[in-house]
Amino acid sequence: MNGRLDRAEIVIVGNGIAGITAALEARRLAPEKRIVVITSQLHPPIHTPALKQFACARLEREQLLVHPAGIERQQRIHVITSRVEEIQAQSQYLLLSGNRPFHYGKLLLATGSVPQGLPETLPGQHFDGVLTLHRLRDYLDLRRRLPTVQEAVVIGGGAHAVETVMTLLYWGIRTHWLLRGEYPLSRQLDAQGGALVRETLHRAGAIIHQGIEVVDIVGRIGVVVGVITNQRKMIPCQLVLVCTGSRPAIELSERCSMPLCRQHGILVDDLLRTNVPNIFAAGDVAAIRDPQTNRYAPRAQWYAAGEQGRIAGAMLADRPDLTRPPLGVSWHATHLGELSLLIAGNPHLQYPGIETLTDASQGGYRRLALFEDRLIGYLSLGHIQPDSLAIKRLIEEGHSVRPILKALLKGDVDAHHYFARLQAPPVQALPLINSQPERQRLPITGKLALTPEQLPLLAGSSPTGPSPKVPAGSSAYSHHTLWSYLEQKERP
């Protein structure tokens, strides 16, 4: 190998927030191990949620860095800039670009996500001025173009699209927002909540086109000059910004010699282990089980990726005893212009026995899902944002929320006072979820229900070989799902 580094006890593919957090945690717990991060990214890890602030010129590039420059060298973490072509799991080595083998003891896949983009068959998508916003280089390109743009089109209906519309309005650009449906964030909000977001952006100055899709992008001498919609209308513009969501970057997992189980991402257990020995996954690429519905999906949020990085770091360092408790129910908090959005648990879950309450006072909107006086889902949209981690804890510990139901509906619940009355420790001092079965406060306990596809992964065995045993008492294997419980309750 001509003196080149060709092996390490710990190898991490990807240097986003999950990858770098795992590397630093592993270094803290295993100071003697060699740690290598392999990435094709040409810059250090950045704080991706802050890119919208960067687009508004409120932050400069240096302020986007997650850690001070050079922290990898300071912590003796080797960074190799290369592309991983395949994984030879039986022999435990990667094949890098240039046909370079690299051996690993434990491997973490933290490859993140890739943008959905536009349909490949859409004409004109490669004209200059058509940008898919996803990474730093896309926002650098956007910043350079903004001074010359008078009119722009934003395609997409999610939170990313909302933030992009607000960025353009901030720069005084006439902005057309194209929505495929009647309201934005249709996967997170119901019609009432979506209408509130739509009207907020309309008042801010956005020109909103509902039920519209782009069928052609028009250019002149290679530069975009407008889009044509499915209603045969042309919208002139100098910039088209594509914010159509992202998907897990699972391409490397498809080139593994031992098949990795995938379902909306790479399937992992609560300790982020895949079905292949010594291979872990974390961040946007990892599909994690929702303890309420038993469905697997990525937790594509910054906070969740950081938490997964810490769990993965402990596992890579052979310190499962120091892993944090399971991630618990999903939650997401963000700002949509002047509105704050919080979603915790499953506020849209509908089934006999689940009670749904809504409130649209104080210029906002709240939606609660209750099961036998216990909160199982919460949505808050408005100018007041409740304590998101406190709401998450309310769902996971299963306390009756009847005493604070009115405050929850109004969005002004005092969680600290409520937990103090329960003689519980402060919210910040509690783990996300208690993994000890005798103290577990999730709503339902019992035997975990698994689909045939999930059995090889979660039962600790697979056609390709055994997976590590799960520690006794792990909540991933000891609590029933609410969905399964309700189904059984309906049986005669």
Coordinates of C-alpha atoms in Angstrom, one line a residue:
M1 CA 0.0 0.0 0.0
N2 CA 3.1 2.3 -0.3
G3 CA 2.8 3.4 3.3
R4 CA -0.8 4.5 3.0
L5 CA -3.2 4.0 5.9
D6 CA -5.2 0.9 4.9
R7 CA -7.1 -0.2 8.1
A8 CA -8.7 1.0 11.3
E9 CA -10.7 -0.4 14.2
I10 CA -13.4 2.1 13.6
V11 CA -14.4 3.4 10.1
I12 CA -17.2 5.9 9.5
V13 CA -18.5 6.6 6.0
G14 CA -19.9 10.1 5.9
N15 CA -19.0 13.3 7.8
G16 CA -22.4 14.9 8.5
I17 CA -23.6 15.5 12.0
A18 CA -24.2 11.8 12.7
G19 CA -20.8 10.7 11.4
I20 CA -18.7 13.4 13.1
T21 CA -20.6 13.0 16.4
A22 CA -20.0 9.3 16.3
A23 CA -16.3 9.8 15.6
L24 CA -15.9 12.2 18.5
E25 CA -17.9 10.1 20.9
A26 CA -15.9 7.0 19.9
R27 CA -12.6 8.9 20.5
R28 CA -13.8 10.0 23.9
L29 CA -14.6 6.4 24.9
A30 CA -11.8 4.6 23.1
P31 CA -8.7 6.9 23.1
E32 CA -6.5 4.0 21.9
K33 CA -8.4 3.0 18.8
R34 CA -7.7 4.2 15.3
I35 CA -10.7 6.1 13.9
V36 CA -11.1 6.9 10.2
V37 CA -13.8 9.0 8.5
I38 CA -14.2 8.4 4.8
T39 CA -16.1 11.1 2.9
S40 CA -16.4 12.5 -0.6
Q41 CA -17.5 15.9 0.8
L42 CA -14.9 18.6 0.4
H43 CA -15.7 20.7 3.5
P44 CA -15.9 20.0 7.2
P45 CA -19.3 19.2 8.8
I46 CA -21.7 22.1 8.8
H47 CA -24.8 23.0 10.6
T48 CA -27.3 22.3 7.8
P49 CA -30.4 23.9 9.5
A50 CA -28.5 27.2 9.5
L51 CA -28.2 27.2 5.7
K52 CA -31.4 29.2 5.6
Q53 CA -29.8 31.9 7.7
F54 CA -26.8 31.8 5.5
A55 CA -29.0 32.3 2.4
C56 CA -30.3 35.5 4.1
A57 CA -26.7 36.7 4.7
R58 CA -27.3 36.5 8.5
L59 CA -24.4 34.1 8.8
E60 CA -21.1 33.7 7.0
R61 CA -19.5 30.4 5.9
E62 CA -17.3 30.1 9.0
Q63 CA -20.3 30.4 11.3
L64 CA -21.8 27.2 9.7
L65 CA -19.1 24.9 11.0
V66 CA -20.3 22.4 13.6
H67 CA -17.0 22.3 15.3
P68 CA -13.8 24.5 15.2
A69 CA -11.8 23.9 12.1
G70 CA -9.1 21.1 12.6
I71 CA -10.9 19.3 15.4
E72 CA -10.5 16.0 13.5
R73 CA -6.7 16.3 13.6
Q74 CA -6.8 17.5 17.2
Q75 CA -8.8 14.4 18.2
R76 CA -6.6 12.1 16.1
I77 CA -9.4 11.3 13.7
H78 CA -8.1 10.5 10.2
V79 CA -10.2 11.9 7.3
I80 CA -9.9 10.2 3.9
T81 CA -11.4 12.1 1.0
S82 CA -12.6 9.3 -1.3
R83 CA -15.7 7.5 -2.6
V84 CA -16.6 4.1 -1.2
E85 CA -17.5 1.8 -4.1
E86 CA -18.5 -1.4 -2.2
I87 CA -18.5 -3.2 1.1
Q88 CA -17.0 -6.7 1.4
A89 CA -18.7 -7.6 4.7
Q90 CA -17.4 -11.2 5.0
S91 CA -13.7 -10.0 4.9
Q92 CA -14.6 -6.7 6.6
Y93 CA -13.1 -4.3 4.1
L94 CA -14.3 -1.4 1.8
L95 CA -13.3 -0.9 -1.7
L96 CA -12.5 2.8 -2.3
S97 CA -12.2 4.7 -5.5
G98 CA -9.0 3.7 -7.4
N99 CA -9.6 0.1 -6.4
R100 CA -8.1 0.8 -2.9
P101 CA -9.1 -1.7 -0.2
F102 CA -9.6 -0.4 3.4
H103 CA -10.2 -2.8 6.3
Y104 CA -12.4 -2.1 9.2
G105 CA -13.2 -3.6 12.6
K106 CA -16.5 -1.9 13.0
L107 CA -18.2 0.2 10.3
L108 CA -20.8 3.0 10.6
L109 CA -22.8 4.0 7.5
A110 CA -23.7 7.7 8.0
T111 CA -24.2 8.6 4.3
G112 CA -27.1 10.9 4.9
S113 CA -29.7 11.8 2.2
V114 CA -29.9 12.9 -1.4
P115 CA -32.5 15.3 -2.9
Q116 CA -35.5 13.9 -4.7
G117 CA -35.1 16.6 -7.4
L118 CA -37.2 16.9 -10.5
P119 CA -38.5 14.0 -12.6
E120 CA -35.7 12.9 -15.0
T121 CA -38.1 13.3 -18.0
L122 CA -38.9 16.9 -17.2
P123 CA -37.6 19.1 -20.1
G124 CA -35.3 22.0 -19.3
Q125 CA -34.3 21.0 -15.8
H126 CA -30.6 21.4 -16.7
F127 CA -30.8 25.1 -17.7
D128 CA -28.7 27.5 -15.8
G129 CA -30.7 28.9 -13.0
V130 CA -32.5 25.7 -12.0
L131 CA -31.2 24.7 -8.6
T132 CA -32.0 21.8 -6.3
L133 CA -31.3 23.1 -2.8
H134 CA -29.7 20.5 -0.5
R135 CA -26.0 21.0 0.3
L136 CA -23.7 23.9 1.0
R137 CA -22.6 24.2 -2.6
D138 CA -26.2 24.7 -3.7
Y139 CA -26.6 27.6 -1.2
L140 CA -23.3 29.1 -2.3
D141 CA -24.7 29.1 -5.8
L142 CA -27.9 30.6 -4.6
R143 CA -26.2 33.5 -2.7
R144 CA -24.2 34.4 -5.9
R145 CA -27.3 34.6 -8.0
L146 CA -29.7 36.5 -5.7
P147 CA -28.6 40.0 -6.6
T148 CA -29.6 39.6 -10.2
V149 CA -33.0 37.9 -9.7
Q150 CA -36.3 39.8 -9.9
E151 CA -38.7 36.8 -10.1
A152 CA -38.4 33.2 -8.9
V153 CA -40.3 30.0 -8.8
V154 CA -40.2 27.6 -5.8
I155 CA -41.3 23.9 -6.4
G156 CA -42.2 21.8 -3.4
G157 CA -44.6 21.8 -0.5
G158 CA -42.6 20.9 2.6
A159 CA -40.9 22.8 5.4
H160 CA -37.8 23.3 3.2
A161 CA -39.9 25.0 0.5
V162 CA -41.6 27.3 3.1
E163 CA -38.1 28.4 4.3
T164 CA -37.0 29.0 0.8
V165 CA -40.0 31.1 -0.1
M166 CA -39.4 33.2 3.0
T167 CA -35.7 33.6 2.0
L168 CA -36.7 35.0 -1.4
L169 CA -39.2 37.3 0.1
Y170 CA -36.6 38.6 2.5
W171 CA -34.5 39.7 -0.5
G172 CA -37.5 41.4 -2.1
I173 CA -37.9 38.9 -4.9
R174 CA -41.3 38.3 -6.5
T175 CA -41.8 34.7 -5.6
H176 CA -44.2 32.1 -7.1
W177 CA -44.8 29.1 -4.9
L178 CA -46.1 26.0 -6.8
L179 CA -48.1 23.6 -4.7
R180 CA -49.2 20.2 -6.1
G181 CA -52.0 20.0 -3.5
E182 CA -54.3 22.5 -1.8
Y183 CA -52.1 23.3 1.1
P184 CA -48.4 22.8 2.1
L185 CA -46.9 20.2 4.5
S186 CA -49.6 17.7 3.6
R187 CA -47.6 14.9 5.2
Q188 CA -47.3 16.7 8.5
L189 CA -50.4 18.9 8.8
D190 CA -54.1 18.4 8.3
A191 CA -56.1 20.8 6.1
Q192 CA -56.7 23.3 8.9
G193 CA -53.0 23.6 9.8
G194 CA -51.9 23.6 6.2
A195 CA -54.3 26.5 5.4
L196 CA -52.8 28.5 8.3
V197 CA -49.3 28.1 6.8
R198 CA -50.5 28.9 3.3
E199 CA -52.3 32.1 4.4
T200 CA -49.3 33.2 6.5
L201 CA -47.0 33.1 3.5
H202 CA -49.7 34.7 1.3
R203 CA -49.8 37.7 3.7
A204 CA -46.0 37.8 3.6
G205 CA -46.1 38.4 -0.2
A206 CA -45.8 34.9 -1.8
I207 CA -47.8 34.3 -5.0
I208 CA -49.3 30.8 -4.3
H209 CA -50.4 28.5 -7.1
Q210 CA -52.4 25.5 -5.8
G211 CA -52.9 22.3 -7.6
I212 CA -50.1 23.1 -10.0
E213 CA -47.3 21.1 -11.5
V214 CA -44.4 22.1 -13.8
V215 CA -44.5 20.3 -17.2
D216 CA -41.7 22.2 -18.9
I217 CA -38.9 24.6 -18.0
V218 CA -38.2 27.2 -20.7
G219 CA -34.8 28.6 -21.4
R220 CA -33.1 31.1 -23.7
I221 CA -29.5 30.5 -24.8
G222 CA -29.1 27.9 -22.0
V223 CA -30.5 30.1 -19.2
V224 CA -33.9 29.6 -17.6
V225 CA -36.6 32.2 -18.4
G226 CA -39.7 30.6 -17.1
V227 CA -41.8 27.5 -16.3
I228 CA -44.9 26.1 -18.0
T229 CA -47.5 24.6 -15.7
N230 CA -50.1 21.8 -16.3
Q231 CA -52.7 24.5 -16.8
R232 CA -50.7 25.7 -19.9
K233 CA -49.6 28.9 -18.2
M234 CA -46.1 30.3 -18.4
I235 CA -44.6 31.9 -15.3
P236 CA -41.6 34.1 -16.1
C237 CA -38.6 33.8 -13.8
Q238 CA -34.8 34.0 -13.7
L239 CA -34.5 31.3 -11.0
V240 CA -36.2 28.0 -10.3
L241 CA -35.6 26.5 -6.8
V242 CA -36.4 22.8 -6.3
C243 CA -37.3 21.8 -2.8
T244 CA -39.1 18.5 -3.3
G245 CA -37.7 16.6 -0.3
S246 CA -35.0 14.0 0.1
R247 CA -34.5 10.3 0.4
P248 CA -32.0 8.1 2.3
A249 CA -28.7 7.7 0.5
I250 CA -28.8 3.9 0.4
E251 CA -26.8 3.3 -2.7
L252 CA -23.7 2.0 -0.8
S253 CA -25.8 -0.4 1.2
E254 CA -27.0 -1.9 -2.1
R255 CA -23.3 -2.7 -2.9
C256 CA -22.7 -4.8 0.2
S257 CA -21.7 -8.4 -0.3
M258 CA -24.0 -9.4 2.6
P259 CA -27.5 -8.0 1.9
L260 CA -28.4 -5.2 4.3
C261 CA -32.1 -5.1 5.3
R262 CA -33.8 -2.0 3.9
Q263 CA -37.2 -0.5 4.4
H264 CA -37.4 3.3 3.7
G265 CA -33.7 3.3 4.7
I266 CA -31.2 0.8 6.3
L267 CA -33.1 -1.0 9.1
V268 CA -31.5 -0.8 12.5
D269 CA -32.4 -1.7 16.0
D270 CA -32.4 0.7 19.0
L271 CA -28.6 0.4 19.2
L272 CA -28.3 1.2 15.5
R273 CA -27.1 -2.3 14.5
T274 CA -27.9 -3.6 11.1
N275 CA -28.5 -7.2 10.3
V276 CA -24.9 -7.6 9.1
P277 CA -22.4 -8.1 11.9
N278 CA -20.1 -5.1 12.8
I279 CA -22.0 -2.7 10.5
F280 CA -24.1 0.1 12.0
A281 CA -26.1 2.9 10.4
A282 CA -27.1 6.4 11.8
G283 CA -28.5 9.7 10.6
D284 CA -30.8 10.2 7.6
V285 CA -29.9 6.8 6.1
A286 CA -31.1 4.8 9.1
A287 CA -34.7 3.5 9.3
I288 CA -35.7 3.5 13.0
R289 CA -38.7 1.9 14.5
D290 CA -41.5 4.1 15.8
P291 CA -42.5 2.6 19.2
Q292 CA -46.1 3.6 18.7
T293 CA -46.8 2.3 15.2
N294 CA -44.0 -0.3 14.7
R295 CA -43.2 1.3 11.3
Y296 CA -39.7 2.0 10.2
A297 CA -38.6 5.4 8.8
P298 CA -35.6 7.7 9.0
R299 CA -35.6 10.5 11.6
A300 CA -34.4 13.1 9.2
Q301 CA -33.8 15.9 11.8
W302 CA -30.7 17.5 13.1
Y303 CA -31.3 16.7 16.8
A304 CA -32.1 13.0 16.1
A305 CA -29.0 12.6 13.9
G306 CA -26.8 14.0 16.7
E307 CA -28.4 11.6 19.3
Q308 CA -27.9 8.7 16.9
G309 CA -24.3 9.7 16.5
R310 CA -23.7 9.5 20.2
I311 CA -25.3 6.0 20.4
A312 CA -23.3 4.8 17.4
G313 CA -20.0 6.2 18.9
A314 CA -20.5 4.2 22.1
M315 CA -21.3 1.0 20.0
L316 CA -18.2 1.5 17.8
A317 CA -16.1 1.9 20.9
D318 CA -17.4 -1.4 22.3
R319 CA -19.2 0.4 25.1
P320 CA -22.9 -0.6 24.8
D321 CA -23.2 0.0 28.5
L322 CA -22.8 3.7 27.9
T323 CA -25.3 4.0 25.1
R324 CA -28.1 6.5 25.7
P325 CA -31.7 5.2 26.1
P326 CA -33.6 4.6 22.9
L327 CA -34.7 7.5 20.8
G328 CA -38.4 7.1 21.7
V329 CA -41.1 8.8 19.7
S330 CA -40.3 11.0 16.8
W331 CA -40.5 14.8 17.2
H332 CA -39.7 17.8 15.0
A333 CA -39.6 21.5 15.7
T334 CA -38.9 24.3 13.3
H335 CA -39.9 27.8 12.2
L336 CA -42.1 28.5 9.2
G337 CA -41.8 32.2 8.7
E338 CA -43.4 33.8 11.7
L339 CA -45.0 30.5 12.8
S340 CA -43.4 27.9 15.1
L341 CA -44.2 24.2 14.3
L342 CA -43.9 21.3 16.7
I343 CA -44.9 17.8 15.9
A344 CA -44.4 15.0 18.5
G345 CA -45.6 11.4 18.4
N346 CA -48.5 10.7 16.0
P347 CA -51.1 13.5 16.1
H348 CA -52.9 12.2 13.0
L349 CA -53.2 8.6 14.2
Q350 CA -56.9 7.5 13.8
Y351 CA -58.3 4.3 15.2
P352 CA -61.3 3.4 17.5
G353 CA -60.4 4.5 21.0
I354 CA -58.2 7.4 20.0
E355 CA -59.7 10.9 20.7
T356 CA -58.7 13.9 18.6
L357 CA -59.0 17.4 20.0
T358 CA -58.2 20.6 18.1
D359 CA -58.0 24.3 18.9
A360 CA -57.6 27.3 16.5
S361 CA -57.5 30.2 19.0
Q362 CA -54.7 32.8 19.5
G363 CA -53.9 32.9 15.8
G364 CA -52.5 29.3 15.9
Y365 CA -53.6 25.7 15.7
R366 CA -53.1 22.8 18.0
R367 CA -54.1 19.1 17.5
L368 CA -53.9 16.4 20.2
A369 CA -54.3 12.7 19.9
L370 CA -55.3 11.0 23.1
F371 CA -55.6 7.4 24.2
E372 CA -57.2 6.7 27.6
D373 CA -56.2 10.2 28.9
R374 CA -52.7 9.7 27.7
L375 CA -51.1 11.9 25.0
I376 CA -49.9 10.0 21.9
G377 CA -49.5 12.8 19.5
Y378 CA -49.2 16.6 19.6
L379 CA -49.1 19.2 16.9
S380 CA -48.6 22.9 17.6
L381 CA -48.5 25.7 15.0
G382 CA -48.5 29.3 15.9
H383 CA -46.6 32.2 17.5
I384 CA -46.1 30.3 20.8
Q385 CA -43.9 27.1 20.8
P386 CA -44.3 24.8 23.8
D387 CA -41.3 23.0 25.3
S388 CA -40.8 20.3 22.7
L389 CA -38.8 17.9 24.8
A390 CA -41.3 18.2 27.6
I391 CA -44.1 17.3 25.2
K392 CA -42.0 14.4 24.0
R393 CA -41.6 13.2 27.6
L394 CA -45.3 13.5 28.3
I395 CA -46.0 11.1 25.4
E396 CA -43.3 8.6 26.3
E397 CA -44.0 8.4 30.1
G398 CA -47.7 8.0 29.6
H399 CA -49.0 10.3 32.4
S400 CA -52.6 11.3 32.3
V401 CA -52.8 14.8 30.7
R402 CA -56.4 15.6 31.8
P403 CA -55.2 18.1 34.4
I404 CA -53.3 20.1 31.7
L405 CA -55.5 19.4 28.7
K406 CA -56.7 23.0 28.4
A407 CA -53.2 24.3 28.6
L408 CA -52.0 21.8 26.0
L409 CA -54.8 22.9 23.6
K410 CA -53.9 26.6 24.1
G411 CA -50.1 25.8 23.7
D412 CA -49.1 27.4 26.9
V413 CA -48.6 24.4 29.2
D414 CA -46.1 24.8 32.0
A415 CA -44.3 21.4 31.8
H416 CA -41.9 22.2 34.6
H417 CA -44.7 22.9 37.1
Y418 CA -46.6 19.8 35.9
F419 CA -43.6 17.4 36.3
A420 CA -42.8 19.0 39.7
R421 CA -46.3 18.1 40.9
L422 CA -45.6 14.6 39.9
Q423 CA -42.4 14.7 42.0
A424 CA -40.4 14.0 38.8
P425 CA -36.9 15.3 38.1
P426 CA -36.6 18.4 35.8
V427 CA -37.1 17.8 32.1
Q428 CA -33.5 18.4 31.3
A429 CA -32.2 15.8 33.8
L430 CA -34.3 13.0 32.4
P431 CA -33.2 10.6 29.6
L432 CA -35.4 10.6 26.5
I433 CA -36.9 7.3 27.6
N434 CA -36.2 4.9 30.4
S435 CA -35.0 1.5 29.0
Q436 CA -35.4 -0.4 32.3
P437 CA -38.6 -2.5 31.9
E438 CA -39.6 -2.2 35.6
R439 CA -39.7 1.6 35.3
Q440 CA -40.9 1.9 31.8
R441 CA -43.7 4.3 31.3
L442 CA -44.7 3.7 27.7
P443 CA -48.4 3.2 27.3
I444 CA -48.5 -0.5 26.6
T445 CA -46.2 -3.3 27.6
G446 CA -46.1 -6.9 26.4
K447 CA -44.6 -8.9 23.5
L448 CA -43.3 -7.1 20.5
A449 CA -45.2 -7.8 17.2
L450 CA -43.0 -8.2 14.2
T451 CA -43.6 -8.6 10.5
P452 CA -41.8 -11.4 8.7
E453 CA -39.5 -8.8 7.0
Q454 CA -38.5 -7.5 10.4
L455 CA -37.9 -10.8 12.2
P456 CA -34.4 -11.5 10.8
L457 CA -33.2 -8.1 11.9
L458 CA -34.8 -7.8 15.3
A459 CA -34.8 -11.4 16.4
G460 CA -31.0 -11.4 16.3
S461 CA -30.5 -13.7 13.3
S462 CA -30.6 -13.5 9.5
P463 CA -29.9 -15.6 6.5
T464 CA -26.4 -14.0 6.3
G465 CA -25.5 -14.8 9.9
P466 CA -26.2 -14.0 13.5
S467 CA -26.5 -10.5 14.8
P468 CA -25.2 -9.5 18.2
K469 CA -27.6 -10.3 21.1
V470 CA -29.8 -7.6 22.4
P471 CA -29.2 -6.6 26.1
A472 CA -31.9 -7.9 28.4
G473 CA -34.4 -5.2 29.2
S474 CA -34.0 -3.3 25.9
S475 CA -37.2 -1.5 25.4
A476 CA -37.1 -2.2 21.6
Y477 CA -38.0 -5.8 22.5
S478 CA -40.1 -5.4 25.6
H479 CA -42.9 -3.1 24.8
H480 CA -46.0 -3.6 22.6
T481 CA -47.0 -1.1 20.0
L482 CA -50.1 1.0 20.5
W483 CA -51.3 0.0 17.0
S484 CA -51.1 -3.7 17.7
Y485 CA -52.8 -3.3 21.0
L486 CA -55.7 -1.4 19.5
E487 CA -56.1 -4.1 16.8
Q488 CA -56.3 -6.8 19.4
K489 CA -58.8 -4.8 21.5
E490 CA -61.2 -4.7 18.5
R491 CA -61.2 -8.5 18.1
P492 CA -64.2 -10.4 19.6

